[in-house]
mmCIF file of C-alpha atoms in Angstrom:
data_model
loop_
_atom_site.group_PDB
_atom_site.id
_atom_site.type_symbol
_atom_site.label_atom_id
_atom_site.label_comp_id
_atom_site.label_asym_id
_atom_site.label_seq_id
_atom_site.Cartn_x
_atom_site.Cartn_y
_atom_site.Cartn_z
ATOM 1 C CA UNK A 2 14.661 8.442 -25.317
ATOM 2 C CA UNK A 3 13.140 9.179 -21.973
ATOM 3 C CA UNK A 4 14.299 12.243 -20.074
ATOM 4 C CA UNK A 5 13.640 13.632 -16.615
ATOM 5 C CA UNK A 6 13.952 17.331 -15.832
ATOM 6 C CA UNK A 7 14.136 18.969 -12.442
ATOM 7 C CA UNK A 8 14.186 22.699 -13.059
ATOM 8 C CA UNK A 9 14.985 23.777 -9.491
ATOM 9 C CA UNK A 10 18.641 23.117 -8.601
ATOM 10 C CA UNK A 11 18.054 24.445 -5.078
ATOM 11 C CA UNK A 12 15.060 25.147 -2.870
ATOM 12 C CA UNK A 13 14.647 26.419 0.635
ATOM 13 C CA UNK A 14 11.782 26.047 3.114
ATOM 14 C CA UNK A 15 11.101 27.171 6.651
ATOM 15 C CA UNK A 16 10.655 24.440 9.215
ATOM 16 C CA UNK A 17 6.974 23.399 9.526
ATOM 17 C CA UNK A 18 6.116 24.981 6.179
ATOM 18 C CA UNK A 19 5.215 23.251 2.909
ATOM 19 C CA UNK A 20 7.412 23.027 -0.154
ATOM 20 C CA UNK A 21 6.852 21.609 -3.641
ATOM 21 C CA UNK A 22 9.616 20.221 -5.813
ATOM 22 C CA UNK A 23 8.903 20.039 -9.521
ATOM 23 C CA UNK A 24 9.696 17.316 -12.026
ATOM 24 C CA UNK A 25 8.753 16.835 -15.650
ATOM 25 C CA UNK A 26 9.529 13.889 -17.860
ATOM 26 C CA UNK A 27 9.291 12.906 -21.467
ATOM 27 C CA UNK A 28 8.297 9.485 -22.714
ATOM 28 C CA UNK A 29 6.276 7.842 -25.444
ATOM 29 C CA UNK A 30 5.526 4.831 -23.230
ATOM 30 C CA UNK A 31 2.146 4.306 -21.613
ATOM 31 C CA UNK A 32 3.315 1.905 -18.915
ATOM 32 C CA UNK A 33 5.835 3.425 -16.547
ATOM 33 C CA UNK A 34 6.577 4.291 -12.964
ATOM 34 C CA UNK A 35 7.796 7.434 -11.260
ATOM 35 C CA UNK A 36 9.756 7.745 -8.058
ATOM 36 C CA UNK A 37 11.167 10.348 -5.730
ATOM 37 C CA UNK A 38 14.396 9.461 -3.950
ATOM 38 C CA UNK A 39 16.040 11.384 -1.140
ATOM 39 C CA UNK A 40 19.809 11.551 -0.726
ATOM 40 C CA UNK A 41 20.915 13.091 2.589
ATOM 41 C CA UNK A 42 24.572 14.052 3.212
ATOM 42 C CA UNK A 43 25.175 10.450 4.303
ATOM 43 C CA UNK A 44 24.737 9.751 0.518
ATOM 44 C CA UNK A 45 22.245 6.906 1.001
ATOM 45 C CA UNK A 46 19.531 6.762 -1.658
ATOM 46 C CA UNK A 47 16.201 6.500 0.138
ATOM 47 C CA UNK A 48 12.907 5.884 -1.632
ATOM 48 C CA UNK A 49 10.392 8.555 -0.650
ATOM 49 C CA UNK A 50 7.376 7.757 -2.795
ATOM 50 C CA UNK A 51 6.341 5.966 -5.992
ATOM 51 C CA UNK A 52 3.563 6.387 -8.516
ATOM 52 C CA UNK A 53 2.337 3.963 -11.169
ATOM 53 C CA UNK A 54 1.328 5.754 -14.369
ATOM 54 C CA UNK A 55 -1.868 3.720 -14.709
ATOM 55 C CA UNK A 56 -3.141 4.946 -11.338
ATOM 56 C CA UNK A 57 -5.049 8.197 -11.381
ATOM 57 C CA UNK A 58 -4.898 8.661 -7.623
ATOM 58 C CA UNK A 59 -1.913 10.614 -6.367
ATOM 59 C CA UNK A 60 0.397 8.678 -4.069
ATOM 60 C CA UNK A 61 0.793 9.764 -0.448
ATOM 61 C CA UNK A 62 3.274 8.702 2.225
ATOM 62 C CA UNK A 63 2.747 10.526 5.517
ATOM 63 C CA UNK A 64 3.987 14.109 4.972
ATOM 64 C CA UNK A 65 4.974 13.411 1.380
ATOM 65 C CA UNK A 66 2.526 13.508 -1.514
ATOM 66 C CA UNK A 67 2.747 13.847 -5.259
ATOM 67 C CA UNK A 68 0.799 15.749 -7.869
ATOM 68 C CA UNK A 69 0.863 13.468 -10.894
ATOM 69 C CA UNK A 70 -0.382 15.086 -14.088
ATOM 70 C CA UNK A 71 -0.036 12.418 -16.763
ATOM 71 C CA UNK A 72 -1.113 14.526 -19.729
ATOM 72 C CA UNK A 73 1.312 17.276 -18.766
ATOM 73 C CA UNK A 74 4.018 14.691 -17.865
ATOM 74 C CA UNK A 75 4.502 16.356 -14.543
ATOM 75 C CA UNK A 76 5.289 14.697 -11.212
ATOM 76 C CA UNK A 77 5.833 17.157 -8.365
ATOM 77 C CA UNK A 78 6.604 16.268 -4.752
ATOM 78 C CA UNK A 79 4.959 18.118 -1.895
ATOM 79 C CA UNK A 80 6.518 17.998 1.553
ATOM 80 C CA UNK A 81 4.214 19.188 4.318
ATOM 81 C CA UNK A 82 5.275 20.268 7.807
ATOM 82 C CA UNK A 83 8.929 20.317 6.736
ATOM 83 C CA UNK A 84 11.430 19.037 9.252
ATOM 84 C CA UNK A 85 15.161 19.631 9.595
ATOM 85 C CA UNK A 86 15.738 15.999 8.649
ATOM 86 C CA UNK A 87 14.121 16.608 5.265
ATOM 87 C CA UNK A 88 17.188 18.574 4.156
ATOM 88 C CA UNK A 89 18.718 16.551 1.317
ATOM 89 C CA UNK A 90 19.065 16.164 -2.442
ATOM 90 C CA UNK A 91 15.818 14.973 -3.979
ATOM 91 C CA UNK A 92 15.866 13.044 -7.210
ATOM 92 C CA UNK A 93 12.931 12.396 -9.477
ATOM 93 C CA UNK A 94 13.255 9.124 -11.394
ATOM 94 C CA UNK A 95 11.462 7.404 -14.244
ATOM 95 C CA UNK A 96 11.261 3.641 -14.758
ATOM 96 C CA UNK A 97 9.561 2.009 -17.717
ATOM 97 C CA UNK A 98 7.361 -1.055 -17.579
ATOM 98 C CA UNK A 99 9.521 -2.933 -20.060
ATOM 99 C CA UNK A 100 12.234 -5.456 -19.500
ATOM 100 C CA UNK A 101 15.179 -3.216 -18.736
ATOM 101 C CA UNK A 102 14.117 -1.817 -15.414
ATOM 102 C CA UNK A 103 16.777 0.827 -14.934
ATOM 103 C CA UNK A 104 15.867 4.240 -13.603
ATOM 104 C CA UNK A 105 16.455 7.517 -15.403
ATOM 105 C CA UNK A 106 17.165 10.275 -12.923
ATOM 106 C CA UNK A 107 16.731 14.023 -12.982
ATOM 107 C CA UNK A 108 19.668 16.189 -11.914
ATOM 108 C CA UNK A 109 18.268 16.646 -8.447
ATOM 109 C CA UNK A 110 17.029 19.489 -6.255
ATOM 110 C CA UNK A 111 18.931 20.416 -3.134
ATOM 111 C CA UNK A 112 16.462 21.206 -0.368
ATOM 112 C CA UNK A 113 17.500 23.276 2.629
ATOM 113 C CA UNK A 114 15.291 23.544 5.720
ATOM 114 C CA UNK A 115 15.633 26.656 7.853
ATOM 115 C CA UNK A 116 14.946 26.406 11.593
ATOM 116 C CA UNK B 28 20.323 -6.549 8.281
ATOM 117 C CA UNK B 29 21.666 -4.560 5.367
ATOM 118 C CA UNK B 30 19.572 -5.182 2.243
ATOM 119 C CA UNK B 31 22.111 -4.083 -0.390
ATOM 120 C CA UNK B 32 25.690 -3.940 0.798
ATOM 121 C CA UNK B 33 28.662 -2.805 -1.200
ATOM 122 C CA UNK B 34 32.311 -2.775 -0.241
ATOM 123 C CA UNK B 35 34.426 -0.853 0.175
ATOM 124 C CA UNK B 36 32.703 2.404 1.130
ATOM 125 C CA UNK B 37 35.754 4.413 0.196
ATOM 126 C CA UNK B 38 38.464 3.585 -2.300
ATOM 127 C CA UNK B 39 41.483 5.799 -2.872
ATOM 128 C CA UNK B 40 43.969 4.646 -5.464
ATOM 129 C CA UNK B 41 46.380 5.833 -8.099
ATOM 130 C CA UNK B 42 45.862 6.257 -11.793
ATOM 131 C CA UNK B 43 46.532 3.112 -13.768
ATOM 132 C CA UNK B 44 45.613 0.683 -10.995
ATOM 133 C CA UNK B 45 42.926 -2.017 -11.210
ATOM 134 C CA UNK B 46 40.231 -2.173 -8.513
ATOM 135 C CA UNK B 47 37.008 -3.997 -7.735
ATOM 136 C CA UNK B 48 33.839 -3.048 -5.907
ATOM 137 C CA UNK B 49 31.648 -5.810 -4.524
ATOM 138 C CA UNK B 50 27.890 -5.785 -4.133
ATOM 139 C CA UNK B 51 25.541 -8.243 -2.482
ATOM 140 C CA UNK B 52 21.791 -8.136 -1.912
ATOM 141 C CA UNK B 53 19.806 -10.312 0.473
ATOM 142 C CA UNK B 54 16.362 -9.263 -0.754
ATOM 143 C CA UNK B 55 15.887 -12.127 -3.189
ATOM 144 C CA UNK B 56 15.667 -9.680 -6.090
ATOM 145 C CA UNK B 57 16.295 -10.890 -9.621
ATOM 146 C CA UNK B 58 17.851 -7.734 -11.064
ATOM 147 C CA UNK B 59 20.915 -5.769 -10.011
ATOM 148 C CA UNK B 60 22.353 -2.513 -11.284
ATOM 149 C CA UNK B 61 25.424 -0.302 -11.173
ATOM 150 C CA UNK B 62 24.978 3.469 -11.282
ATOM 151 C CA UNK B 63 27.620 6.195 -11.384
ATOM 152 C CA UNK B 64 27.082 9.514 -9.580
ATOM 153 C CA UNK B 65 29.419 12.235 -10.792
ATOM 154 C CA UNK B 66 30.695 15.294 -8.950
ATOM 155 C CA UNK B 67 27.538 17.221 -9.914
ATOM 156 C CA UNK B 68 25.395 14.515 -8.290
ATOM 157 C CA UNK B 69 24.087 13.244 -11.621
ATOM 158 C CA UNK B 70 23.150 9.548 -11.436
ATOM 159 C CA UNK B 71 23.409 7.426 -14.540
ATOM 160 C CA UNK B 72 22.924 3.720 -15.193
ATOM 161 C CA UNK B 73 26.018 1.769 -16.172
ATOM 162 C CA UNK B 74 24.974 -1.884 -16.152
ATOM 163 C CA UNK B 75 22.001 -4.039 -15.350
ATOM 164 C CA UNK B 76 21.889 -7.791 -14.756
ATOM 165 C CA UNK B 77 18.791 -9.949 -14.589
ATOM 166 C CA UNK B 78 19.324 -13.432 -13.150
ATOM 167 C CA UNK B 79 23.046 -13.211 -13.916
ATOM 168 C CA UNK B 80 22.473 -12.103 -17.520
ATOM 169 C CA UNK B 81 23.579 -8.703 -18.777
ATOM 170 C CA UNK B 82 20.572 -6.704 -20.017
ATOM 171 C CA UNK B 83 21.913 -3.149 -20.043
ATOM 172 C CA UNK B 84 25.376 -2.001 -20.960
ATOM 173 C CA UNK B 85 25.407 1.729 -21.418
ATOM 174 C CA UNK B 86 28.229 3.540 -23.159
ATOM 175 C CA UNK B 87 30.791 2.691 -20.543
ATOM 176 C CA UNK B 88 34.494 2.189 -21.380
ATOM 177 C CA UNK B 89 35.660 -1.406 -21.785
ATOM 178 C CA UNK B 90 37.820 -0.882 -18.709
ATOM 179 C CA UNK B 91 34.643 -1.426 -16.667
ATOM 180 C CA UNK B 92 33.608 -5.060 -16.435
ATOM 181 C CA UNK B 93 30.705 -6.269 -14.301
ATOM 182 C CA UNK B 94 30.564 -9.840 -13.083
ATOM 183 C CA UNK B 95 27.582 -11.619 -11.609
ATOM 184 C CA UNK B 96 28.489 -15.015 -10.080
ATOM 185 C CA UNK B 97 24.898 -15.463 -8.910
ATOM 186 C CA UNK B 98 21.773 -13.354 -8.798
ATOM 187 C CA UNK B 99 22.593 -12.033 -5.316
ATOM 188 C CA UNK B 100 25.969 -10.606 -6.324
ATOM 189 C CA UNK B 101 27.092 -8.072 -8.900
ATOM 190 C CA UNK B 102 30.706 -6.957 -8.742
ATOM 191 C CA UNK B 103 32.339 -4.164 -10.703
ATOM 192 C CA UNK B 104 35.931 -4.425 -11.833
ATOM 193 C CA UNK B 105 37.729 -1.413 -13.242
ATOM 194 C CA UNK B 106 41.029 -1.661 -15.123
ATOM 195 C CA UNK B 107 43.586 1.080 -15.711
ATOM 196 C CA UNK B 108 41.818 3.651 -13.567
ATOM 197 C CA UNK B 109 41.711 7.224 -14.875
ATOM 198 C CA UNK B 110 41.130 10.553 -13.141
ATOM 199 C CA UNK B 111 37.671 10.784 -14.715
ATOM 200 C CA UNK B 112 36.600 7.596 -12.961
ATOM 201 C CA UNK B 113 36.455 9.473 -9.663
ATOM 202 C CA UNK B 114 32.802 9.303 -8.603
ATOM 203 C CA UNK B 115 30.414 7.555 -6.270
ATOM 204 C CA UNK B 116 29.312 4.156 -7.558
ATOM 205 C CA UNK B 117 25.981 2.791 -6.393
ATOM 206 C CA UNK B 118 24.794 -0.764 -6.570
ATOM 207 C CA UNK B 119 21.030 -1.337 -6.559
ATOM 208 C CA UNK B 120 18.592 -4.205 -6.851
ATOM 209 C CA UNK B 121 14.927 -4.668 -7.666
ATOM 210 C CA UNK B 122 12.413 -7.339 -8.488
ATOM 211 C CA UNK B 123 11.414 -7.219 -12.141
ATOM 212 C CA UNK B 124 8.958 -10.104 -12.355
ATOM 213 C CA UNK B 125 5.421 -8.851 -11.856
ATOM 214 C CA UNK B 126 6.331 -5.351 -12.998
ATOM 215 C CA UNK B 127 9.110 -2.981 -11.899
ATOM 216 C CA UNK B 128 9.482 -2.457 -8.199
ATOM 217 C CA UNK B 129 11.405 0.302 -6.452
ATOM 218 C CA UNK B 130 15.130 -0.092 -6.529
ATOM 219 C CA UNK B 131 16.980 -0.537 -3.281
ATOM 220 C CA UNK B 132 20.377 1.106 -3.214
ATOM 221 C CA UNK B 133 23.584 0.319 -1.418
ATOM 222 C CA UNK B 134 25.365 3.085 0.471
ATOM 223 C CA UNK B 135 27.685 3.833 -2.420
ATOM 224 C CA UNK B 136 31.431 3.544 -2.918
ATOM 225 C CA UNK B 137 33.341 6.788 -3.232
ATOM 226 C CA UNK B 138 36.203 6.174 -5.643
ATOM 227 C CA UNK B 139 38.980 8.765 -5.646
ATOM 228 C CA UNK B 140 41.790 8.594 -8.175
ATOM 229 C CA UNK B 141 45.029 10.345 -7.282
#
């Protein structure tokens, strides 16, 4: 069975600095997708970034980028120029390319941003 | 326009009652999901429907029964509520044809059992 591990329950970053959130996963599939979701105190689940396993190029969305290491099954999220609004729970999620489509989530990392 | 809407946002009720949570998506997606987020923020899939057909039913008590009248709606009915059912329930949708797409989530329903 696939698993997703986020080893950092909490992280803290100074405003305008860079922070990296780690995520590892375990799967025997070759076709899958990885996502980072953000959950602010409002509890909405907001998609931050996605990565297809077949793509070698790391995904980037403005200040958010990933370091996808397929062989190591690692998928870390880098937030550059951190802003106060980035404070939230961040969830790493795995989705396979098969028919089921559900996401398997890590336990989340709570990110605090200090002014 | 809200893409995935679920009602109610908050639900407070007593043990033993029966309650329903409704979910609707206007994205034209073919697959809908119910997730449960516990007090430790852990999110886990409960059910998944593709074009009104059940495709995932995780180890969830029989007291939970999803119903999908059409592919834009997936409701969750819970019988004989127990204290352990207190959680936030999220509805989500995605398009599965052409490969998995990101899931779009509703705002969640916080269920509190007294």
